[in-house]
PDB file of C-alpha atoms in Angstrom:
ATOM      1  CA  UNK A  10      11.607   4.447 -25.701  1.00 81.00           C
ATOM      2  CA  UNK A  11       8.739   3.975 -23.170  1.00 85.00           C
ATOM      3  CA  UNK A  12       8.948   5.843 -19.843  1.00 92.00           C
ATOM      4  CA  UNK A  13       8.978   4.199 -16.420  1.00 94.00           C
ATOM      5  CA  UNK A  14       6.672   4.716 -13.848  1.00 96.00           C
ATOM      6  CA  UNK A  15       7.577   2.660 -10.706  1.00 96.00           C
ATOM      7  CA  UNK A  16       7.069   3.427  -7.099  1.00 96.00           C
ATOM      8  CA  UNK A  17       8.606   1.441  -3.895  1.00 97.00           C
ATOM      9  CA  UNK A  18       7.479   2.258  -0.325  1.00 96.00           C
ATOM     10  CA  UNK A  19       7.845   0.808   2.859  1.00 95.00           C
ATOM     11  CA  UNK A  20       5.621   1.918   5.555  1.00 96.00           C
ATOM     12  CA  UNK A  21       2.804   1.369   7.897  1.00 96.00           C
ATOM     13  CA  UNK A  22      -1.063   0.728   7.171  1.00 96.00           C
ATOM     14  CA  UNK A  23      -3.018   3.994   8.244  1.00 95.00           C
ATOM     15  CA  UNK A  24      -6.438   2.139   8.187  1.00 94.00           C
ATOM     16  CA  UNK A  25      -7.739  -1.536   7.492  1.00 95.00           C
ATOM     17  CA  UNK A  26      -8.328  -1.910   3.717  1.00 96.00           C
ATOM     18  CA  UNK A  27     -11.809  -0.921   2.407  1.00 96.00           C
ATOM     19  CA  UNK A  28     -12.883  -3.333  -0.082  1.00 96.00           C
ATOM     20  CA  UNK A  29     -15.535  -2.951  -2.734  1.00 94.00           C
ATOM     21  CA  UNK A  30     -16.836  -5.587  -5.337  1.00 93.00           C
ATOM     22  CA  UNK A  31     -17.334  -4.239  -8.615  1.00 91.00           C
ATOM     23  CA  UNK A  32     -19.314  -5.282 -11.761  1.00 89.00           C
ATOM     24  CA  UNK A  33     -18.164  -8.576 -13.160  1.00 88.00           C
ATOM     25  CA  UNK A  34     -16.779  -9.913  -9.748  1.00 88.00           C
ATOM     26  CA  UNK A  35     -13.863  -7.470  -9.847  1.00 93.00           C
ATOM     27  CA  UNK A  36     -12.769  -6.311  -6.377  1.00 95.00           C
ATOM     28  CA  UNK A  37     -10.672  -3.097  -5.374  1.00 95.00           C
ATOM     29  CA  UNK A  38      -9.007  -2.233  -1.927  1.00 97.00           C
ATOM     30  CA  UNK A  39      -8.348   1.182  -0.641  1.00 97.00           C
ATOM     31  CA  UNK A  40      -6.020   2.315   2.095  1.00 97.00           C
ATOM     32  CA  UNK A  41      -3.514   4.613   3.160  1.00 97.00           C
ATOM     33  CA  UNK A  42       0.151   4.160   3.965  1.00 97.00           C
ATOM     34  CA  UNK A  43       2.332   6.340   6.118  1.00 97.00           C
ATOM     35  CA  UNK A  44       6.127   6.461   5.375  1.00 96.00           C
ATOM     36  CA  UNK A  45       8.570   8.425   7.920  1.00 95.00           C
ATOM     37  CA  UNK A  46      11.429  10.491   7.040  1.00 94.00           C
ATOM     38  CA  UNK A  47      13.947  11.589   9.914  1.00 94.00           C
ATOM     39  CA  UNK A  48      16.296  14.650   9.801  1.00 92.00           C
ATOM     40  CA  UNK A  49      17.948  17.061  11.874  1.00 93.00           C
ATOM     41  CA  UNK A  50      16.796  20.793  11.845  1.00 92.00           C
ATOM     42  CA  UNK A  51      19.233  23.962  11.998  1.00 93.00           C
ATOM     43  CA  UNK A  52      19.338  23.423  15.836  1.00 93.00           C
ATOM     44  CA  UNK A  53      20.316  19.903  15.675  1.00 92.00           C
ATOM     45  CA  UNK A  54      16.869  18.396  16.839  1.00 94.00           C
ATOM     46  CA  UNK A  55      15.564  15.189  15.313  1.00 94.00           C
ATOM     47  CA  UNK A  56      12.378  15.862  13.215  1.00 94.00           C
ATOM     48  CA  UNK A  57      10.127  13.137  11.989  1.00 94.00           C
ATOM     49  CA  UNK A  58       8.131  13.854   8.836  1.00 95.00           C
ATOM     50  CA  UNK A  59       5.305  11.601   8.059  1.00 96.00           C
ATOM     51  CA  UNK A  60       4.011  11.459   4.359  1.00 96.00           C
ATOM     52  CA  UNK A  61       0.624   9.748   3.452  1.00 97.00           C
ATOM     53  CA  UNK A  62      -0.112   7.759   0.495  1.00 97.00           C
ATOM     54  CA  UNK A  63      -3.169   6.438  -1.180  1.00 97.00           C
ATOM     55  CA  UNK A  64      -3.003   2.950  -1.983  1.00 97.00           C
ATOM     56  CA  UNK A  65      -5.340   0.823  -4.473  1.00 96.00           C
ATOM     57  CA  UNK A  66      -5.109  -2.656  -4.929  1.00 96.00           C
ATOM     58  CA  UNK A  67      -7.039  -4.721  -7.560  1.00 95.00           C
ATOM     59  CA  UNK A  68      -8.473  -8.343  -8.111  1.00 92.00           C
ATOM     60  CA  UNK A  69      -6.349 -10.950  -6.262  1.00 91.00           C
ATOM     61  CA  UNK A  70      -4.337  -8.479  -4.429  1.00 94.00           C
ATOM     62  CA  UNK A  71      -7.320  -6.877  -3.165  1.00 94.00           C
ATOM     63  CA  UNK A  72      -8.559 -10.230  -1.758  1.00 93.00           C
ATOM     64  CA  UNK A  73      -5.399 -10.370  -0.209  1.00 93.00           C
ATOM     65  CA  UNK A  74      -5.325  -7.102   1.412  1.00 94.00           C
ATOM     66  CA  UNK A  75      -8.993  -7.703   2.696  1.00 94.00           C
ATOM     67  CA  UNK A  76      -7.893 -11.102   4.330  1.00 93.00           C
ATOM     68  CA  UNK A  77      -4.428 -10.207   5.686  1.00 93.00           C
ATOM     69  CA  UNK A  78      -3.481  -6.471   6.114  1.00 94.00           C
ATOM     70  CA  UNK A  79      -4.489  -4.583   9.355  1.00 94.00           C
ATOM     71  CA  UNK A  80      -3.915  -1.092  10.507  1.00 95.00           C
ATOM     72  CA  UNK A  81      -0.634  -0.341  11.883  1.00 94.00           C
ATOM     73  CA  UNK A  82       1.013  -3.452   9.918  1.00 95.00           C
ATOM     74  CA  UNK A  83       4.346  -2.625   8.158  1.00 95.00           C
ATOM     75  CA  UNK A  84       4.053  -3.577   4.364  1.00 95.00           C
ATOM     76  CA  UNK A  85       6.440  -3.272   1.254  1.00 96.00           C
ATOM     77  CA  UNK A  86       4.384  -1.995  -1.736  1.00 96.00           C
ATOM     78  CA  UNK A  87       5.628  -1.864  -5.395  1.00 96.00           C
ATOM     79  CA  UNK A  88       3.510  -0.283  -8.000  1.00 97.00           C
ATOM     80  CA  UNK A  89       2.784   2.605 -10.232  1.00 97.00           C
ATOM     81  CA  UNK A  90       1.686   6.278  -9.705  1.00 97.00           C
ATOM     82  CA  UNK A  91      -1.617   7.372 -11.200  1.00 96.00           C
ATOM     83  CA  UNK A  92      -3.535  10.767 -10.999  1.00 96.00           C
ATOM     84  CA  UNK A  93      -7.324  10.852 -11.592  1.00 92.00           C
ATOM     85  CA  UNK A  94     -10.030  13.229 -11.380  1.00 93.00           C
ATOM     86  CA  UNK A  95     -13.827  12.830 -10.127  1.00 91.00           C
ATOM     87  CA  UNK A  96     -16.715  15.042  -9.091  1.00 93.00           C
ATOM     88  CA  UNK A  97     -17.551  15.251  -5.433  1.00 93.00           C
ATOM     89  CA  UNK A  98     -20.974  15.671  -4.052  1.00 93.00           C
ATOM     90  CA  UNK A  99     -21.081  19.299  -4.717  1.00 95.00           C
ATOM     91  CA  UNK A 100     -20.129  18.822  -8.149  1.00 94.00           C
ATOM     92  CA  UNK A 101     -16.626  20.139  -7.852  1.00 95.00           C
ATOM     93  CA  UNK A 102     -13.832  18.461  -9.653  1.00 95.00           C
ATOM     94  CA  UNK A 103     -11.370  16.769  -7.517  1.00 94.00           C
ATOM     95  CA  UNK A 104      -8.138  15.304  -8.138  1.00 95.00           C
ATOM     96  CA  UNK A 105      -6.500  12.120  -6.289  1.00 93.00           C
ATOM     97  CA  UNK A 106      -3.037  10.842  -6.666  1.00 95.00           C
ATOM     98  CA  UNK A 107      -2.579   7.147  -5.842  1.00 96.00           C
ATOM     99  CA  UNK A 108      -0.212   4.176  -5.986  1.00 97.00           C
ATOM    100  CA  UNK A 109      -1.881   1.209  -7.837  1.00 97.00           C
ATOM    101  CA  UNK A 110      -0.133  -1.770  -6.303  1.00 96.00           C
ATOM    102  CA  UNK A 111       1.432  -4.404  -8.238  1.00 95.00           C
ATOM    103  CA  UNK A 112       2.952  -6.193  -5.223  1.00 94.00           C
ATOM    104  CA  UNK A 113       2.621  -6.092  -1.608  1.00 94.00           C
ATOM    105  CA  UNK A 114       4.724  -7.878   0.764  1.00 92.00           C
ATOM    106  CA  UNK A 115       4.063  -8.208   4.523  1.00 92.00           C
ATOM    107  CA  UNK A 116       6.947  -7.232   6.845  1.00 90.00           C
ATOM    108  CA  UNK A 117       7.807  -7.551  10.356  1.00 76.00           C
ATOM    109  CA  UNK A 118       7.611 -10.167  13.014  1.00 60.00           C
ATOM    110  CA  UNK A 119       4.454 -12.495  13.941  1.00 53.00           C
ATOM    111  CA  UNK A 120       2.408 -10.806  16.667  1.00 50.00           C
ATOM    112  CA  UNK A 121       2.868 -11.837  20.115  1.00 49.00           C
ATOM    113  CA  UNK A 122       0.312 -13.978  21.945  1.00 45.00           C
ATOM    114  CA  UNK A 123      -1.118 -17.330  20.953  1.00 44.00           C
ATOM    115  CA  UNK A 124       0.122 -18.752  17.935  1.00 43.00           C
ATOM    116  CA  UNK A 125       3.538 -16.518  18.399  1.00 44.00           C
ATOM    117  CA  UNK A 126       6.745 -17.944  17.330  1.00 45.00           C
ATOM    118  CA  UNK A 127       8.686 -19.965  19.795  1.00 45.00           C
ATOM    119  CA  UNK A 128      11.937 -18.490  20.885  1.00 47.00           C
ATOM    120  CA  UNK A 129      15.100 -20.055  19.657  1.00 46.00           C
ATOM    121  CA  UNK A 130      18.039 -21.238  21.877  1.00 47.00           C
ATOM    122  CA  UNK A 131      19.080 -17.717  22.564  1.00 44.00           C
ATOM    123  CA  UNK A 132      15.598 -16.745  23.857  1.00 47.00           C
ATOM    124  CA  UNK A 133      14.948 -14.424  20.712  1.00 42.00           C
ATOM    125  CA  UNK A 134      11.684 -15.026  18.977  1.00 43.00           C
ATOM    126  CA  UNK A 135      12.108 -15.976  15.312  1.00 39.00           C
ATOM    127  CA  UNK A 136      10.328 -13.588  13.102  1.00 42.00           C
ATOM    128  CA  UNK A 137       7.985 -14.808  10.422  1.00 47.00           C
ATOM    129  CA  UNK A 138       9.078 -14.427   6.975  1.00 41.00           C
ATOM    130  CA  UNK A 139       7.751 -11.892   4.713  1.00 51.00           C
ATOM    131  CA  UNK A 140       4.584 -12.980   2.739  1.00 59.00           C
ATOM    132  CA  UNK A 141       4.610 -11.445  -0.842  1.00 61.00           C
ATOM    133  CA  UNK A 142       1.599 -11.174  -3.277  1.00 61.00           C
ATOM    134  CA  UNK A 143       1.994  -9.874  -6.885  1.00 66.00           C
ATOM    135  CA  UNK A 144      -0.685  -8.830  -9.212  1.00 64.00           C
ATOM    136  CA  UNK A 145      -0.765 -10.943 -12.413  1.00 61.00           C
ATOM    137  CA  UNK A 146      -0.904  -8.831 -15.733  1.00 57.00           C
ATOM    138  CA  UNK A 147      -4.188  -9.396 -17.766  1.00 56.00           C
ATOM    139  CA  UNK A 148      -3.557 -10.979 -21.106  1.00 46.00           C
ATOM    140  CA  UNK A 149      -4.505  -7.878 -23.041  1.00 50.00           C
ATOM    141  CA  UNK A 150      -1.661  -6.083 -20.991  1.00 51.00           C
ATOM    142  CA  UNK A 151       1.185  -8.393 -22.115  1.00 47.00           C
ATOM    143  CA  UNK A 152       3.852  -6.390 -24.501  1.00 50.00           C
ATOM    144  CA  UNK A 153       3.966  -9.432 -26.977  1.00 44.00           C
TER     145      UNK A 153
END
């Protein structure tokens, strides 16, 4: 039986995606995502803990991230956990754990200002539906 490597995150972008174009026209986007957790300490005070995640999106998802994602935006990300190593400028071996995105959905309401949604009869602005993008598997990755 095969193992399962699946990560689901909902959080806010810590920076605009940085996109690089590799050989053969393949693009990759890197950005950070902050997730928040709230709990009460022994004194009953509410404590917020922020966890930062490194996200990588490839090919069409990278292009979508470059075009639509901005710092502070809330997104849903589904993907897999990957750890890799590299040599830094001082030739020290470094390790990084990142999420390789398979799906990215933009969450939240449309921004205010020009082009913002018109209020409905109750005076409440109607939120924009989430936009979802999914990485299609390469033909050589299909299990059959």
